[in-house]
GROMACS .gro file of C-alpha atoms in nm:
model
  306
    1MET     CA    1  -5.079  -2.496  -2.208
    2HIS     CA    2  -5.044  -2.277  -2.439
    3ASN     CA    3  -5.201  -1.991  -2.193
    4ILE     CA    4  -4.870  -1.945  -2.004
    5LYS     CA    5  -4.721  -1.644  -2.050
    6LEU     CA    6  -4.303  -1.695  -2.057
    7VAL     CA    7  -4.076  -1.366  -1.998
    8VAL     CA    8  -3.800  -1.394  -2.271
    9SER     CA    9  -3.448  -1.196  -2.211
   10SER     CA   10  -3.111  -1.202  -2.283
   11SER     CA   11  -2.827  -1.380  -2.018
   12PRO     CA   12  -2.705  -1.379  -1.759
   13HIS     CA   13  -2.982  -1.525  -1.601
   14ILE     CA   14  -2.840  -1.518  -1.190
   15LYS     CA   15  -3.046  -1.481  -0.908
   16ASP     CA   16  -2.870  -1.463  -0.594
   17ARG     CA   17  -2.965  -1.346  -0.214
   18ASP     CA   18  -2.739  -1.120  -0.209
   19ASN     CA   19  -2.744  -0.746  -0.316
   20VAL     CA   20  -2.531  -0.454  -0.311
   21THR     CA   21  -2.644  -0.370   0.071
   22LYS     CA   22  -2.605  -0.680   0.192
   23ILE     CA   23  -2.241  -0.708   0.030
   24MET     CA   24  -2.154  -0.342   0.162
   25LEU     CA   25  -2.232  -0.408   0.533
   26SER     CA   26  -2.014  -0.719   0.501
   27VAL     CA   27  -1.737  -0.505   0.402
   28VAL     CA   28  -1.814  -0.224   0.695
   29ILE     CA   29  -1.834  -0.531   0.929
   30ALA     CA   30  -1.472  -0.657   0.831
   31LEU     CA   31  -1.320  -0.380   0.815
   32ILE     CA   32  -1.420  -0.323   1.173
   33PRO     CA   33  -1.135  -0.482   1.383
   34THR     CA   34  -0.865  -0.264   1.106
   35VAL     CA   35  -1.082   0.032   1.216
   36LEU     CA   36  -1.082  -0.039   1.611
   37SER     CA   37  -0.657  -0.115   1.547
   38GLY     CA   38  -0.609   0.196   1.382
   39ILE     CA   39  -0.814   0.434   1.655
   40PHE     CA   40  -0.606   0.215   1.948
   41PHE     CA   41  -0.267   0.298   1.797
   42PHE     CA   42  -0.305   0.644   1.609
   43GLY     CA   43  -0.614   0.821   1.835
   44LEU     CA   44  -0.886   1.013   1.869
   45LYS     CA   45  -0.819   1.202   1.557
   46SER     CA   46  -0.836   0.873   1.370
   47LEU     CA   47  -1.172   0.851   1.442
   48ILE     CA   48  -1.246   1.218   1.334
   49ILE     CA   49  -1.033   1.155   0.997
   50LEU     CA   50  -1.293   0.827   0.920
   51LEU     CA   51  -1.618   1.034   1.034
   52THR     CA   52  -1.516   1.350   0.814
   53THR     CA   53  -1.468   1.136   0.520
   54ILE     CA   54  -1.751   0.909   0.543
   55SER     CA   55  -1.949   1.208   0.598
   56SER     CA   56  -1.853   1.441   0.331
   57SER     CA   57  -1.813   1.132   0.069
   58LEU     CA   58  -2.207   1.063   0.179
   59ILE     CA   59  -2.298   1.415   0.158
   60THR     CA   60  -2.158   1.411  -0.174
   61GLU     CA   61  -2.326   1.158  -0.351
   62VAL     CA   62  -2.641   1.294  -0.180
   63ILE     CA   63  -2.576   1.661  -0.343
   64PHE     CA   64  -2.438   1.495  -0.723
   65GLN     CA   65  -2.830   1.280  -0.701
   66LYS     CA   66  -2.988   1.616  -0.627
   67VAL     CA   67  -2.839   1.795  -0.870
   68ARG     CA   68  -2.900   1.521  -1.142
   69LYS     CA   69  -3.299   1.435  -0.993
   70LYS     CA   70  -3.177   1.079  -0.925
   71PRO     CA   71  -3.274   0.874  -0.666
   72ILE     CA   72  -3.109   0.871  -0.354
   73THR     CA   73  -2.888   0.588  -0.279
   74LEU     CA   74  -2.747   0.597   0.038
   75ARG     CA   75  -2.855   0.279   0.167
   76ASP     CA   76  -2.717   0.076  -0.053
   77GLY     CA   77  -2.385   0.147   0.157
   78SER     CA   78  -2.145   0.200  -0.127
   79GLY     CA   79  -2.104   0.584  -0.034
   80LEU     CA   80  -2.044   0.451   0.357
   81VAL     CA   81  -1.760   0.190   0.222
   82THR     CA   82  -1.558   0.423  -0.006
   83GLY     CA   83  -1.550   0.706   0.268
   84LEU     CA   84  -1.415   0.458   0.483
   85LEU     CA   85  -1.159   0.333   0.284
   86LEU     CA   86  -1.022   0.628   0.192
   87GLY     CA   87  -1.018   0.749   0.543
   88LEU     CA   88  -0.865   0.398   0.621
   89THR     CA   89  -0.570   0.527   0.364
   90LEU     CA   90  -0.509   0.879   0.489
   91PRO     CA   91  -0.214   0.961   0.713
   92PRO     CA   92  -0.367   1.009   1.112
   93ASN     CA   93  -0.243   1.368   1.150
   94LEU     CA   94  -0.392   1.498   0.804
   95PRO     CA   95  -0.542   1.844   0.871
   96ILE     CA   96  -0.925   1.775   0.876
   97TRP     CA   97  -1.001   1.988   0.551
   98MET     CA   98  -0.799   1.781   0.338
   99ALA     CA   99  -0.983   1.494   0.478
  100VAL     CA  100  -1.330   1.636   0.322
  101VAL     CA  101  -1.183   1.730   0.009
  102GLY     CA  102  -1.066   1.391  -0.060
  103GLY     CA  103  -1.441   1.251   0.050
  104VAL     CA  104  -1.588   1.485  -0.235
  105VAL     CA  105  -1.305   1.389  -0.467
  106SER     CA  106  -1.344   0.999  -0.448
  107ILE     CA  107  -1.750   1.051  -0.457
  108GLY     CA  108  -1.766   1.329  -0.728
  109LEU     CA  109  -1.461   1.258  -0.905
  110GLY     CA  110  -1.420   0.876  -0.877
  111LYS     CA  111  -1.744   0.779  -0.902
  112MET     CA  112  -2.074   1.018  -1.000
  113VAL     CA  113  -1.895   1.166  -1.300
  114PHE     CA  114  -1.946   0.845  -1.434
  115GLY     CA  115  -2.282   0.792  -1.317
  116GLY     CA  116  -2.300   0.589  -1.021
  117LEU     CA  117  -2.251   0.300  -0.921
  118GLY     CA  118  -2.143   0.002  -1.164
  119GLN     CA  119  -2.018   0.265  -1.416
  120ASN     CA  120  -1.695   0.433  -1.258
  121ILE     CA  121  -1.400   0.234  -1.405
  122PHE     CA  122  -1.155   0.341  -1.098
  123ASN     CA  123  -1.197   0.220  -0.752
  124PRO     CA  124  -1.298   0.556  -0.585
  125ALA     CA  125  -1.138   0.565  -0.258
  126LEU     CA  126  -0.827   0.526  -0.410
  127ILE     CA  127  -0.900   0.813  -0.645
  128GLY     CA  128  -0.937   1.054  -0.388
  129ARG     CA  129  -0.634   0.940  -0.227
  130ALA     CA  130  -0.437   0.984  -0.586
  131PHE     CA  131  -0.568   1.381  -0.562
  132LEU     CA  132  -0.476   1.380  -0.214
  133LEU     CA  133  -0.097   1.269  -0.258
  134ILE     CA  134  -0.051   1.450  -0.561
  135THR     CA  135  -0.194   1.763  -0.440
  136PHE     CA  136  -0.047   1.783  -0.061
  137PRO     CA  137   0.246   1.538  -0.088
  138VAL     CA  138   0.362   1.668   0.172
  139LYS     CA  139   0.075   1.644   0.470
  140MET     CA  140   0.019   1.316   0.299
  141THR     CA  141   0.330   1.164   0.403
  142GLU     CA  142   0.418   1.286   0.739
  143TRP     CA  143   0.357   0.998   0.935
  144LEU     CA  144   0.336   0.898   1.328
  145ALA     CA  145   0.486   0.656   1.554
  146PRO     CA  146   0.133   0.426   1.710
  147LEU     CA  147   0.052   0.527   2.071
  148ASP     CA  148   0.301   0.856   2.107
  149GLY     CA  149   0.233   1.008   1.842
  150VAL     CA  150   0.582   1.183   1.802
  151SER     CA  151   0.689   1.160   1.391
  152ALA     CA  152   0.832   0.828   1.207
  153ALA     CA  153   0.887   0.669   0.920
  154THR     CA  154   0.717   0.416   0.814
  155PRO     CA  155   0.886   0.019   0.763
  156LEU     CA  156   0.897   0.097   0.361
  157ASN     CA  157   1.072   0.443   0.408
  158LEU     CA  158   1.269   0.291   0.639
  159LEU     CA  159   1.417   0.015   0.368
  160LYS     CA  160   1.430   0.247   0.119
  161MET     CA  161   1.600   0.563   0.261
  162GLN     CA  162   1.749   0.349   0.557
  163GLY     CA  163   1.819   0.016   0.499
  164ILE     CA  164   1.649  -0.070   0.822
  165LYS     CA  165   1.387  -0.357   0.820
  166THR     CA  166   1.114  -0.361   1.048
  167ASN     CA  167   1.036  -0.705   1.260
  168TYR     CA  168   0.765  -0.907   1.143
  169PHE     CA  169   0.579  -0.905   1.484
  170ASP     CA  170   0.504  -0.506   1.484
  171LEU     CA  171   0.449  -0.550   1.094
  172LEU     CA  172   0.137  -0.826   1.217
  173ILE     CA  173  -0.020  -0.640   1.526
  174GLY     CA  174   0.041  -0.236   1.383
  175ASN     CA  175   0.275  -0.093   1.585
  176VAL     CA  176   0.469   0.097   1.340
  177GLY     CA  177   0.396   0.431   1.146
  178GLY     CA  178   0.179   0.449   0.836
  179SER     CA  179  -0.174   0.511   0.769
  180ILE     CA  180  -0.462   0.524   0.940
  181GLY     CA  181  -0.562   0.165   0.833
  182GLU     CA  182  -0.290  -0.005   0.642
  183THR     CA  183  -0.046  -0.106   0.936
  184SER     CA  184  -0.233  -0.405   1.133
  185ALA     CA  185  -0.169  -0.689   0.856
  186ILE     CA  186  -0.367  -0.961   1.137
  187PHE     CA  187  -0.623  -0.757   1.179
  188ILE     CA  188  -0.663  -0.689   0.756
  189LEU     CA  189  -0.626  -1.012   0.662
  190ILE     CA  190  -0.920  -1.122   0.939
  191GLY     CA  191  -1.142  -0.899   0.790
  192GLY     CA  192  -1.045  -1.037   0.431
  193LEU     CA  193  -1.079  -1.421   0.541
  194TYR     CA  194  -1.432  -1.283   0.628
  195LEU     CA  195  -1.518  -1.141   0.342
  196LEU     CA  196  -1.383  -1.507   0.131
  197TYR     CA  197  -1.566  -1.625   0.373
  198ARG     CA  198  -1.904  -1.438   0.316
  199LYS     CA  199  -1.821  -1.495  -0.100
  200CYS     CA  200  -1.825  -1.153  -0.112
  201ILE     CA  201  -1.476  -1.153  -0.263
  202ASP     CA  202  -1.344  -1.342  -0.507
  203TRP     CA  203  -1.015  -1.514  -0.399
  204ARG     CA  204  -0.809  -1.551  -0.723
  205ILE     CA  205  -0.695  -1.188  -0.670
  206PRO     CA  206  -0.522  -1.130  -0.317
  207VAL     CA  207  -0.425  -1.479  -0.412
  208SER     CA  208  -0.257  -1.340  -0.729
  209TYR     CA  209  -0.185  -0.989  -0.593
  210LEU     CA  210  -0.007  -1.123  -0.269
  211GLY     CA  211   0.137  -1.439  -0.487
  212THR     CA  212   0.338  -1.230  -0.743
  213VAL     CA  213   0.467  -0.991  -0.502
  214PHE     CA  214   0.666  -1.345  -0.279
  215ILE     CA  215   0.767  -1.432  -0.574
  216MET     CA  216   0.917  -1.141  -0.723
  217THR     CA  217   1.072  -0.999  -0.449
  218LEU     CA  218   1.211  -1.333  -0.347
  219LEU     CA  219   1.370  -1.340  -0.694
  220LEU     CA  220   1.555  -1.043  -0.668
  221GLY     CA  221   1.703  -1.096  -0.314
  222GLN     CA  222   1.415  -0.917  -0.124
  223ASP     CA  223   1.250  -1.027   0.188
  224PRO     CA  224   0.930  -1.123   0.035
  225ILE     CA  225   0.757  -1.140   0.372
  226PHE     CA  226   0.812  -0.831   0.496
  227HIS     CA  227   0.683  -0.680   0.179
  228LEU     CA  228   0.389  -0.846   0.238
  229LEU     CA  229   0.297  -0.754   0.599
  230SER     CA  230   0.424  -0.406   0.463
  231GLY     CA  231   0.218  -0.096   0.365
  232GLY     CA  232  -0.152  -0.073   0.192
  233LEU     CA  233  -0.029  -0.420   0.048
  234MET     CA  234  -0.272  -0.595   0.244
  235LEU     CA  235  -0.531  -0.350   0.281
  236GLY     CA  236  -0.531  -0.334  -0.111
  237ALA     CA  237  -0.537  -0.705  -0.160
  238PHE     CA  238  -0.878  -0.789   0.015
  239PHE     CA  239  -1.055  -0.447  -0.005
  240MET     CA  240  -0.987  -0.260  -0.313
  241ALA     CA  241  -0.827  -0.488  -0.597
  242THR     CA  242  -1.137  -0.679  -0.550
  243ASP     CA  243  -1.404  -0.439  -0.623
  244MET     CA  244  -1.690  -0.609  -0.832
  245VAL     CA  245  -1.769  -0.269  -1.023
  246THR     CA  246  -1.374  -0.182  -1.131
  247THR     CA  247  -1.190  -0.572  -1.190
  248PRO     CA  248  -1.265  -0.817  -1.470
  249ILE     CA  249  -1.537  -1.041  -1.417
  250THR     CA  250  -1.390  -1.354  -1.598
  251LYS     CA  251  -1.161  -1.636  -1.360
  252LYS     CA  252  -0.909  -1.567  -1.629
  253GLY     CA  253  -0.909  -1.215  -1.590
  254ARG     CA  254  -0.901  -1.177  -1.229
  255TRP     CA  255  -0.591  -1.403  -1.229
  256ILE     CA  256  -0.402  -1.167  -1.462
  257PHE     CA  257  -0.532  -0.842  -1.277
  258GLY     CA  258  -0.389  -0.997  -0.996
  259ILE     CA  259  -0.086  -1.117  -1.109
  260GLY     CA  260  -0.035  -0.743  -1.289
  261ALA     CA  261  -0.089  -0.539  -1.067
  262GLY     CA  262   0.146  -0.709  -0.794
  263ILE     CA  263   0.440  -0.685  -1.071
  264ILE     CA  264   0.348  -0.343  -1.061
  265LEU     CA  265   0.415  -0.282  -0.709
  266VAL     CA  266   0.723  -0.460  -0.667
  267ILE     CA  267   0.905  -0.239  -1.003
  268ILE     CA  268   0.779   0.043  -0.782
  269ARG     CA  269   0.900  -0.060  -0.476
  270VAL     CA  270   1.193  -0.203  -0.583
  271TYR     CA  271   1.328   0.022  -0.844
  272GLY     CA  272   1.125   0.346  -0.817
  273GLY     CA  273   1.198   0.650  -0.629
  274TYR     CA  274   0.858   0.563  -0.443
  275PRO     CA  275   0.865   0.327  -0.156
  276GLU     CA  276   0.509   0.186  -0.159
  277GLY     CA  277   0.281   0.082  -0.543
  278VAL     CA  278  -0.009  -0.045  -0.364
  279LEU     CA  279  -0.242   0.281  -0.533
  280TYR     CA  280  -0.073   0.266  -0.893
  281SER     CA  281  -0.044  -0.111  -0.950
  282ILE     CA  282  -0.429  -0.108  -0.847
  283LEU     CA  283  -0.526   0.219  -1.084
  284PHE     CA  284  -0.323   0.171  -1.355
  285MET     CA  285  -0.512  -0.249  -1.365
  286ASN     CA  286  -0.846  -0.063  -1.335
  287GLY     CA  287  -0.782   0.086  -1.615
  288LEU     CA  288  -0.685  -0.233  -1.804
  289THR     CA  289  -0.981  -0.418  -1.670
  290PRO     CA  290  -1.224  -0.347  -2.011
  291ILE     CA  291  -0.998  -0.506  -2.199
  292ILE     CA  292  -0.870  -0.800  -2.040
  293ASN     CA  293  -1.266  -0.834  -2.017
  294ARG     CA  294  -1.311  -0.825  -2.400
  295TYR     CA  295  -1.000  -1.062  -2.423
  296THR     CA  296  -1.071  -1.343  -2.142
  297ARG     CA  297  -1.429  -1.328  -2.204
  298SER     CA  298  -1.556  -1.639  -2.312
  299LYS     CA  299  -1.682  -1.717  -2.644
  300ILE     CA  300  -2.087  -1.721  -2.719
  301PHE     CA  301  -2.191  -2.036  -2.868
  302GLY     CA  302  -2.235  -2.029  -3.222
  303GLU     CA  303  -2.027  -1.699  -3.250
  304VAL     CA  304  -1.826  -1.674  -3.564
  305ALA     CA  305  -1.425  -1.538  -3.520
  306LYS     CA  306  -1.431  -1.183  -3.719
   0.00000   0.00000   0.00000
């Protein structure tokens, strides 16, 4: 009995079969219906953009790790997911070289300058999209109609500028103008439910995010179903607001995160000049995550309040 060696370490002492690679693989699988619908509606150019953002993200990650003499971590799949998510948030007719810039900024500025996976504050894919939107605002807001490829406005643009509301069926299947992976609500929802089934994401964030948008738009006299199905809300709620690294670690904190993101989104969409709000709502709450964690974490047993 006295010969048994014990290893003493600080908590938490949690062991699980899942790892980063398995979780990232699940995210990629969950995004397959959305990717296929984007290619179907917007054509081969959308596939080229997706491959471009993925390859530029992976190459940037390797370069940073080579320069810093760190182990190459491409196999964890995080760079692949970042590149894929970035591509899905881009217009289908974006110039390829701009997609390359987006991938470089997402990984370089959004992830590697903070020290790599697990150290970044903001969602890397959204950092890339925000950079492109600020730098190339015209090209980032040029949309195509599905299947025929002519210029078209997004449903949120039509509502804000012309007061025209798109029907639910077209919003549900993705037969509307918009980013490559943000138009088909039903395929995004299928992927989100798969992630919930695999327990890769916490249901509290998408439920509180979508629920807040539904309640607030209803109270403000808007059509809540239209707002849930329009723009990048579904993709953001299930695939970006649930990012394990940039969202709170506590259950209470995740409720706060989702509710806060929902409030910001509705304010932007209803009262702001910009028709969308997913990008800034999630990035803003990413910035608040450290302070949310600080005030929602459980007290350590025996801790004395200062």
